[in-house]
Amino acid sequence: MQDKELWSWYKSGEISGLEGLYNAYYMPLANYGFKFTEDKSLIDESIQDLFQRLWRNRDATGTPPAVKQYLLLSFRQILLRKLQYSPSRLEETFSEEHVPFYLELSYEHPLIRAERAADLKKKVDALTDALTHRQREAIFLKYYEDLSFEEIAAILQINANGTYKLVYRALERLREHFVDFSLLVLLYLLQRR
């Protein structure tokens, strides 16, 4: 079922529309949440809060041009607010520019499993560690979630030109540090598919 149709049902008060959105987006939202924290209960709580707020505010909520972007942005704001005021994170400096974002390549990735290349994983992990948190998040949204630069800009709350620069600089940094492989292969390794 299409996002627009589910959104329309949700807006008209059909709980099945909200359930459809929840079922369609739970995994992408949870996956995105794990890039900020390993606290599964906090991620689940944030997803629940998002959908509860959506249901409570359905009359005041408009129809977004891109449902996925809207849900990712709303979820990000809820999760970051919870992380910012979490007792376990009070000692960390926390600002919009310095939000921790963890991008890690899984051992289950088919290319790595087929090649049995743990050393390659270490190299890729070291490279992603060389990126800023913001660059990691932009790369994740672009190449894992297939969002446009404009959608990423809205989620990160920067302008589209800033998003182009952020992704470009991240790719340049990866290209500088990973001369053994083409950028195309590197991006393939970074994708979850």
mmCIF file of C-alpha atoms in Angstrom:
data_model
loop_
_atom_site.group_PDB
_atom_site.id
_atom_site.type_symbol
_atom_site.label_atom_id
_atom_site.label_comp_id
_atom_site.label_asym_id
_atom_site.label_seq_id
_atom_site.Cartn_x
_atom_site.Cartn_y
_atom_site.Cartn_z
ATOM 1 C CA MET A 1 0.000 0.000 0.000
ATOM 2 C CA GLN A 2 1.260 3.491 -0.831
ATOM 3 C CA ASP A 3 2.339 5.993 1.824
ATOM 4 C CA LYS A 4 -0.103 8.613 0.569
ATOM 5 C CA GLU A 5 -3.030 6.205 0.875
ATOM 6 C CA LEU A 6 -2.032 5.160 4.400
ATOM 7 C CA TRP A 7 -1.582 8.806 5.353
ATOM 8 C CA SER A 8 -5.009 9.646 3.975
ATOM 9 C CA TRP A 9 -6.602 6.845 6.010
ATOM 10 C CA TYR A 10 -4.733 7.982 9.112
ATOM 11 C CA LYS A 11 -5.861 11.598 8.585
ATOM 12 C CA SER A 12 -9.486 10.482 8.223
ATOM 13 C CA GLY A 13 -9.310 8.722 11.614
ATOM 14 C CA GLU A 14 -8.797 5.160 10.372
ATOM 15 C CA ILE A 15 -6.539 3.394 12.881
ATOM 16 C CA SER A 16 -5.571 0.969 10.095
ATOM 17 C CA GLY A 17 -3.812 3.858 8.328
ATOM 18 C CA LEU A 18 -1.679 4.544 11.400
ATOM 19 C CA GLU A 19 -1.017 0.824 11.843
ATOM 20 C CA GLY A 20 0.046 0.573 8.216
ATOM 21 C CA LEU A 21 2.485 3.473 8.648
ATOM 22 C CA TYR A 22 3.814 1.910 11.843
ATOM 23 C CA ASN A 23 4.314 -1.486 10.185
ATOM 24 C CA ALA A 24 5.944 0.072 7.123
ATOM 25 C CA TYR A 25 8.299 2.353 9.041
ATOM 26 C CA TYR A 26 9.079 0.654 12.348
ATOM 27 C CA MET A 27 12.240 -1.050 11.040
ATOM 28 C CA PRO A 28 13.647 1.976 9.149
ATOM 29 C CA LEU A 29 13.003 4.186 12.203
ATOM 30 C CA ALA A 30 14.558 1.668 14.598
ATOM 31 C CA ASN A 31 17.551 1.215 12.284
ATOM 32 C CA TYR A 32 18.011 4.989 12.158
ATOM 33 C CA GLY A 33 17.671 5.187 15.952
ATOM 34 C CA PHE A 34 20.447 2.639 16.470
ATOM 35 C CA LYS A 35 22.783 5.037 14.670
ATOM 36 C CA PHE A 36 22.365 7.419 17.624
ATOM 37 C CA THR A 37 22.151 5.009 20.569
ATOM 38 C CA GLU A 38 22.248 1.317 21.426
ATOM 39 C CA ASP A 39 19.394 1.745 23.917
ATOM 40 C CA LYS A 40 16.631 -0.321 22.276
ATOM 41 C CA SER A 41 14.052 0.618 24.896
ATOM 42 C CA LEU A 42 14.702 4.332 24.296
ATOM 43 C CA ILE A 43 14.358 3.807 20.536
ATOM 44 C CA ASP A 44 11.121 1.836 20.959
ATOM 45 C CA GLU A 45 9.789 4.441 23.367
ATOM 46 C CA SER A 46 10.599 7.210 20.877
ATOM 47 C CA ILE A 47 8.858 5.347 18.045
ATOM 48 C CA GLN A 48 5.816 4.807 20.267
ATOM 49 C CA ASP A 49 5.828 8.508 21.199
ATOM 50 C CA LEU A 50 5.984 9.456 17.537
ATOM 51 C CA PHE A 51 2.957 7.387 16.595
ATOM 52 C CA GLN A 52 1.012 8.424 19.695
ATOM 53 C CA ARG A 53 1.648 12.084 18.851
ATOM 54 C CA LEU A 54 0.642 11.468 15.258
ATOM 55 C CA TRP A 55 -2.645 9.942 16.375
ATOM 56 C CA ARG A 56 -3.374 12.658 18.948
ATOM 57 C CA ASN A 57 -2.552 15.470 16.501
ATOM 58 C CA ARG A 58 -3.984 13.968 13.307
ATOM 59 C CA ASP A 59 -6.446 16.836 12.855
ATOM 60 C CA ALA A 60 -3.706 19.472 13.087
ATOM 61 C CA THR A 61 -1.108 17.520 11.088
ATOM 62 C CA GLY A 62 -0.894 18.349 7.402
ATOM 63 C CA THR A 63 -0.042 15.997 4.575
ATOM 64 C CA PRO A 64 3.718 16.000 4.016
ATOM 65 C CA PRO A 65 5.143 15.816 0.498
ATOM 66 C CA ALA A 66 7.271 12.817 1.591
ATOM 67 C CA VAL A 67 5.957 10.623 4.418
ATOM 68 C CA LYS A 68 9.282 8.856 5.015
ATOM 69 C CA GLN A 69 11.123 12.158 5.392
ATOM 70 C CA TYR A 70 8.455 13.483 7.754
ATOM 71 C CA LEU A 71 8.570 10.387 9.953
ATOM 72 C CA LEU A 72 12.391 10.310 10.059
ATOM 73 C CA LEU A 73 12.546 14.002 10.963
ATOM 74 C CA SER A 74 9.866 13.715 13.651
ATOM 75 C CA PHE A 75 11.457 10.573 15.099
ATOM 76 C CA ARG A 76 14.903 12.180 15.111
ATOM 77 C CA GLN A 77 13.612 15.194 17.037
ATOM 78 C CA ILE A 78 11.882 13.015 19.641
ATOM 79 C CA LEU A 79 14.871 10.683 20.072
ATOM 80 C CA LEU A 80 17.428 13.492 20.283
ATOM 81 C CA ARG A 81 15.320 15.314 22.865
ATOM 82 C CA LYS A 82 15.204 12.136 24.962
ATOM 83 C CA LEU A 83 18.949 11.561 24.537
ATOM 84 C CA GLN A 84 19.734 15.148 25.435
ATOM 85 C CA TYR A 85 17.955 14.859 28.762
ATOM 86 C CA SER A 86 18.903 11.246 29.483
ATOM 87 C CA PRO A 87 20.689 10.925 32.875
ATOM 88 C CA SER A 88 23.341 8.666 31.345
ATOM 89 C CA ARG A 89 24.328 11.392 28.867
ATOM 90 C CA LEU A 90 24.398 14.430 31.147
ATOM 91 C CA GLU A 91 28.197 14.475 31.206
ATOM 92 C CA GLU A 92 28.439 14.614 27.387
ATOM 93 C CA THR A 93 28.234 17.829 25.443
ATOM 94 C CA PHE A 94 25.207 17.591 23.244
ATOM 95 C CA SER A 95 24.269 20.017 20.516
ATOM 96 C CA GLU A 96 22.689 19.819 17.075
ATOM 97 C CA GLU A 97 26.167 19.971 15.478
ATOM 98 C CA HIS A 98 27.675 17.320 17.764
ATOM 99 C CA VAL A 99 25.065 14.589 17.885
ATOM 100 C CA PRO A 100 26.734 11.170 18.036
ATOM 101 C CA PHE A 101 25.935 9.109 14.946
ATOM 102 C CA TYR A 102 27.365 5.620 14.586
ATOM 103 C CA LEU A 103 27.691 4.102 11.150
ATOM 104 C CA GLU A 104 29.034 0.583 11.213
ATOM 105 C CA LEU A 105 29.239 -2.135 8.625
ATOM 106 C CA SER A 106 27.743 -5.408 9.785
ATOM 107 C CA TYR A 107 29.550 -8.743 9.532
ATOM 108 C CA GLU A 108 26.371 -10.142 7.972
ATOM 109 C CA HIS A 109 26.796 -8.022 4.854
ATOM 110 C CA PRO A 110 26.809 -10.464 1.869
ATOM 111 C CA LEU A 111 29.924 -9.038 0.233
ATOM 112 C CA ILE A 112 31.954 -9.246 3.408
ATOM 113 C CA ARG A 113 30.653 -12.722 4.258
ATOM 114 C CA ALA A 114 31.425 -13.946 0.730
ATOM 115 C CA GLU A 115 34.916 -12.480 0.747
ATOM 116 C CA ARG A 116 35.563 -13.299 4.437
ATOM 117 C CA ALA A 117 37.199 -9.903 4.709
ATOM 118 C CA ALA A 118 37.298 -8.895 8.354
ATOM 119 C CA ASP A 119 40.252 -6.663 7.541
ATOM 120 C CA LEU A 120 38.130 -4.840 4.977
ATOM 121 C CA LYS A 121 35.498 -4.240 7.636
ATOM 122 C CA LYS A 122 38.158 -2.780 9.925
ATOM 123 C CA LYS A 123 39.280 -0.433 7.153
ATOM 124 C CA VAL A 124 35.734 0.695 6.431
ATOM 125 C CA ASP A 125 35.015 1.168 10.140
ATOM 126 C CA ALA A 126 38.192 3.218 10.488
ATOM 127 C CA LEU A 127 37.079 5.322 7.544
ATOM 128 C CA THR A 128 33.635 5.961 8.924
ATOM 129 C CA ASP A 129 35.287 6.893 12.217
ATOM 130 C CA ALA A 130 37.219 9.541 10.258
ATOM 131 C CA LEU A 131 33.922 11.168 9.250
ATOM 132 C CA THR A 132 32.140 13.635 11.483
ATOM 133 C CA HIS A 133 28.908 12.483 13.084
ATOM 134 C CA ARG A 134 26.981 14.781 10.769
ATOM 135 C CA GLN A 135 28.745 13.379 7.686
ATOM 136 C CA ARG A 136 27.959 9.825 8.812
ATOM 137 C CA GLU A 137 24.313 10.728 9.246
ATOM 138 C CA ALA A 138 24.140 12.378 5.823
ATOM 139 C CA ILE A 139 25.796 9.356 4.162
ATOM 140 C CA PHE A 140 23.381 7.031 5.981
ATOM 141 C CA LEU A 141 20.331 9.020 4.898
ATOM 142 C CA LYS A 142 21.550 9.321 1.307
ATOM 143 C CA TYR A 143 22.813 5.796 0.664
ATOM 144 C CA TYR A 144 20.913 3.674 3.199
ATOM 145 C CA GLU A 145 17.547 5.410 3.157
ATOM 146 C CA ASP A 146 17.753 6.687 -0.463
ATOM 147 C CA LEU A 147 16.617 10.181 0.474
ATOM 148 C CA SER A 148 17.112 13.179 -1.782
ATOM 149 C CA PHE A 149 19.418 16.024 -0.802
ATOM 150 C CA GLU A 150 16.377 18.192 -0.113
ATOM 151 C CA GLU A 151 14.862 15.560 2.188
ATOM 152 C CA ILE A 152 18.173 15.179 4.030
ATOM 153 C CA ALA A 153 18.398 18.964 4.373
ATOM 154 C CA ALA A 154 14.968 19.042 5.990
ATOM 155 C CA ILE A 155 15.870 16.261 8.436
ATOM 156 C CA LEU A 156 19.228 17.792 9.383
ATOM 157 C CA GLN A 157 17.652 21.248 9.392
ATOM 158 C CA ILE A 158 20.200 22.762 7.029
ATOM 159 C CA ASN A 159 19.805 24.106 3.505
ATOM 160 C CA ALA A 160 20.130 21.902 0.429
ATOM 161 C CA ASN A 161 23.489 23.422 -0.533
ATOM 162 C CA GLY A 162 24.781 22.527 2.919
ATOM 163 C CA THR A 163 23.655 18.952 2.352
ATOM 164 C CA TYR A 164 25.457 18.759 -1.004
ATOM 165 C CA LYS A 165 28.635 20.047 0.646
ATOM 166 C CA LEU A 166 28.284 17.701 3.613
ATOM 167 C CA VAL A 167 27.915 14.594 1.431
ATOM 168 C CA TYR A 168 30.581 15.780 -1.028
ATOM 169 C CA ARG A 169 33.114 16.394 1.758
ATOM 170 C CA ALA A 170 32.324 13.021 3.319
ATOM 171 C CA LEU A 171 32.836 11.260 -0.023
ATOM 172 C CA GLU A 172 36.052 13.192 -0.628
ATOM 173 C CA ARG A 173 37.364 12.184 2.787
ATOM 174 C CA LEU A 174 36.476 8.554 2.072
ATOM 175 C CA ARG A 175 38.113 8.744 -1.351
ATOM 176 C CA GLU A 176 41.319 10.231 0.144
ATOM 177 C CA HIS A 177 41.636 7.533 2.779
ATOM 178 C CA PHE A 178 40.483 4.553 0.760
ATOM 179 C CA VAL A 179 42.577 4.594 -2.388
ATOM 180 C CA ASP A 180 42.589 0.783 -2.712
ATOM 181 C CA PHE A 181 38.948 0.623 -3.784
ATOM 182 C CA SER A 182 36.749 2.677 -6.015
ATOM 183 C CA LEU A 183 34.205 4.940 -4.369
ATOM 184 C CA LEU A 184 31.468 2.857 -5.960
ATOM 185 C CA VAL A 185 32.670 -0.291 -4.182
ATOM 186 C CA LEU A 186 32.946 1.629 -0.908
ATOM 187 C CA LEU A 187 29.407 2.941 -1.190
ATOM 188 C CA TYR A 188 28.222 -0.567 -1.991
ATOM 189 C CA LEU A 189 29.895 -1.818 1.177
ATOM 190 C CA LEU A 190 28.246 0.932 3.196
ATOM 191 C CA GLN A 191 24.790 0.057 1.947
ATOM 192 C CA ARG A 192 22.745 -2.406 3.943
ATOM 193 C CA ARG A 193 21.278 -4.099 0.867
#
